[in-house]
Amino acid sequence: MNSRRIFAVAYKEWREIVRDRLFLSLAFVVPVSLMLIFGYGINLDVEHIPFAVVDHDKSALSRDYLHRYIDSRYFDYQGDLTSEREIGPLLADSRIRLAFIIPPRFEENLMAGRSVAIQTLIDGTFTFRTSSSKGYVIAINAAFNSELLGNYISQRLGIPLETAREMAQPVKAELRYMYNQEVKSVWSIATVLMMFVLMITPPFLTALGVVREKENGSIYNIYASTVTRGEFLIGKLTPYVGISILNILILWLMVARLFGAPFKGDPLFFFLASVIYVICTTGIGLLVSLLVRTQVAAMMMTVVVTVVPSVLYSGLLVPIASMDPAGQFEAHLFPAMYYTDIILGSFLKGVGMEQLWGKVLALLIYSIVLWTASFLMFHKRPKS
Amino acid sequence: MNSDWYILRTRLGSWFSRLMAMTAKELIQFGRDTLLLFAIVYLFVFDTYMAGNVTMQLNKAVVTVHDADHSAASRELIYRFRQPYFKLGGEVLDNHAGQRLLDQGRALVVLDIPPDFAHDIKKGTSVDVQVQVDASNTVLGFLASSYTAQIIGQYGFDQALTSLGIDERALENVPMVRNEYRVWYNPNQKDAWFMPISELLVVITIMGIMLPAAAAVREKERGTIEQLLVSPLTPIQILLSKVIAMTLVILLGTAMSLFFVLHGVFAVPMKGSLILFFAVTTIYSFTTAGLGLYIATLSRNLAQAALLAILVLMPMIFLSGAWTPPEAMPMGLRQAMYISPLYYFIEMGYAILLKGAGLNILWDSLLGLALLGGLIFGFGVWRFRRQFK
C-alpha cells in the first residue's frame, strides 16, 4: 500500500465527479429530496376512509348511530344508498372502502331492549388499511354500546345515569405510548428513512462509478499502471464514502431540525456507527460493480440488492417482529435491519453502545466480508 | 390511383420492417447481458415471492404483565391476550422491569393491573388498567394499542353484564348493536394476496422507467447514436423500437410473475380478465417509458440517468398507495396522487385481480391513465426528438 498512489487515484476520481456537475449535484439532491418527500409524504395514520350507508330504518337513533362515523375524522361520508346492490360496484371501483347496512326496525328493537345486528362490509385489498379501519369501527361501536347499556342499567335499576354509565364500563384502558408519545408516524419514519436513503444512494453512486470505467474501457489505464488492486479500490471509493458521510450529517440535521425527532443517544457513537453503515453500503455497490459488465446491469442489480430489501426487510414499513421465521431469517441477511435498530435506539430510545454493540459488530462483519470479497474478485488481468 | 396505393403500402411496409428490425436489435442486445437478464427475472419472480412472506399485521406480539392483584378476574383479563395477535411473555414484579423489557425490544406491550382490581369491579367503580405500548414502529404500535383497547373494552363490557346478572345466552335481550363484519375480496386478510401484487406493480414501474432510459442513454454514451442517425431510421423509429422492446420484456416478466408466483405459489384468485390486465400494463409501460425517455434527454451518461430515475421513481411509488394506503396521505398530497400514473395502475390492478372488476366499472380510471399516459409519452417523445435537431 502506497498512500501517495491511493491519494492519486482518489484525486483523479474526485476530479471526475466534480466535472460531472449534474452527477455531483444529484449525489446530494437525491438524498435530500428522498428525505423531504417521504418525511412529509409517508404516513400510516389512516384517515378519511370513504364510506357509504344503506339505512333501512331512517330513524332518529339510526342517524345518531351513523353520525358517530360521519362526524369522525377517520371516516369520510360519501352518501346514502337505497339498496345493497349499489355497494358492490362502488367497492370494486375503490370509491368507497366501507359500507354500513342498518336493518329495518333498528330503533324499535333497541328501544324495546333487544339487540340488533348491523352489517359492515370492508374492502379487504390493503390488509393494513382493513385492520385499522376495522379497529376504528369496533371502537366507535363499543362506545355506542356502553352508552346504550348505561341507559338500560339506569332504567332497570333506577339509579342515576352517571353511576349507571360507570357500571357499564367498569374497566378502562389507559394507554401510554413509549418512545413516540403521539404515535406520530413522522418521527419513527423520518428517522428510519436515514437508513433507507443511505442504503440506496451510496451503492448507486459507487456501482455506476466503477462500471463506467469498465464499460468505457478507461479501466485499462489502471490495469496497465503501477497501482495495485487494493490501492485502486480504496482510492476509487474514498470520494464516494466522503460524499456519503457528508450526506449522513445533512440527513441527521434534517431529521432533528426539520422533523423535530428527539436525539437521545450518544452522538459520537451514532456517527461512527453510521460511517460503518455507509462503508458497508458502499461495499455493496462495489461488489455489484465487479459482478457486472454493463452499467444497465449494474443499475438493475443495485435495485435488486438495495431498494427492495430496504423497503420490505428493514422495518421501515413492514414490522420485522411480525414476520414468520422464514421472513425473519431473510431480514437478518440484509444489513438494513441492524442499522434501523441503531437509529431507533439512538434517536427515540436513548440507548447506546452497551445495548447496540451487537448490531454495530454485525455491520462491521458485513463490511469486512464485502470488501474482502471485492478485493479477491478484482483482477488486474481479467479473464476475457 | 392503384400505383399510389402501392407506393404507400410499400413505404408503410418498409417503415414497419425497419421498426421491427430495430426492435429485434434491442431484444438481442438485451438478451446478451446475462446478469441483466438475471436481475430482471429475480425482480419479477423472486422478489414478488419474497414479498409474499412479509406481513403488516400483528403476529404474536409479546405482552408482559405486571399483575398487582393476582385475582381470578385479573387472570381472566390476562388470558384474553391470545394468539394470533398476542403472546404472553410472562410476568414482571415491578414497573421498572417492564420498562427495561420495552427498552430492549423484548416486549411490545406492558399491562399494569392495579391492586384491588377484582374488588373494584365487583363494587362497580371503574378501574384503570395502564398499558404501555412501544410505538417506535408505527404499524405495530397502532395495531397493538387498537387490539389492546378492544380486548379491555370487551372484558369490561362482559364484566358489566355479569355483575348485572345477565348471562351470555340472554344477550338477545340487552339493547346493543352487534356489528357483523364481512371483509370482501380477501376474506381471511392474507397478506400473501396483497403484498406480491403491490410488489409486482412496483417492479413494473421500476423497469418501465429504468429500462427505456438506459437503452436510450447507452447509445448516447457509447456514441452509437451517431450510427443510428446516419441510417435511414427516423428518430421515431429509433425510440419507438426501444419502447416496444422494453414493453415486451416487461409483459413477459409480468406474465411469469403472475402465473408462477401470484397464481402458482400464493393462489391469488385472479377474478377479472387477464387480457384487460395485460392491456392496462401495456398502456402503463408506455407511460413510464415516456418518463424514461425524458430522463434520457436530460442526462449524458447512465450514472446521471440512474440517479434521476430514482428521483422520479421513489416519490411515484411512495405517493401512490403501493406501500402505504392512499387514505393515509396528507390531504394536499392526496390531490397530487391523481397525477401519478401508478395510482391508477394500482387501483386497476387490485380491481382486476382481486375484485374481478371489468371495463364497465374501470372505464374512467382507464381513460384517466390513457390520457395521462398519452400526455407523458408524447412529451417524452417530443423532448427526445428535439435532441436530434
Coordinates of N, CA, C and O in Angstrom, one line a residue, chain B residues 7 12 67 70 159 178 249 275 308 358 385:
Chain B
I7 N -47.4 2.4 -53.6 CA -46.2 3.0 -53.1 C -46.4 3.2 -51.6 O -45.5 3.0 -50.8
L12 N -45.1 2.1 -46.1 CA -45.6 1.6 -44.8 C -44.9 0.3 -44.4 O -44.4 0.2 -43.2
D67 N -49.0 -7.8 37.4 CA -50.3 -8.0 38.0 C -50.2 -7.8 39.5 O -49.6 -8.7 40.2
H70 N -53.5 -10.3 41.3 CA -53.4 -11.8 41.3 C -54.8 -12.4 41.7 O -54.9 -13.2 42.6
Q159 N -67.8 -7.9 32.0 CA -67.9 -7.8 33.5 C -69.2 -7.1 33.9 O -69.9 -7.5 34.8
R178 N -74.9 -5.4 17.5 CA -73.8 -6.3 17.2 C -73.4 -6.1 15.8 O -74.2 -6.1 14.8
V249 N -40.4 -7.0 -22.9 CA -39.7 -7.6 -21.7 C -40.6 -7.5 -20.5 O -40.7 -8.5 -19.7
I275 N -56.7 -10.5 -19.9 CA -56.4 -9.7 -21.1 C -56.5 -8.2 -20.8 O -55.6 -7.4 -21.2
L308 N -31.4 10.3 -11.6 CA -32.6 11.0 -12.0 C -33.8 10.0 -11.9 O -34.9 10.4 -11.5
G358 N -64.6 -5.2 -14.2 CA -64.3 -5.2 -15.7 C -64.4 -3.8 -16.2 O -64.3 -2.8 -15.4
R385 N -37.0 13.8 -29.5 CA -36.8 14.1 -30.9 C -36.0 15.4 -31.1 O -35.2 15.6 -32.0

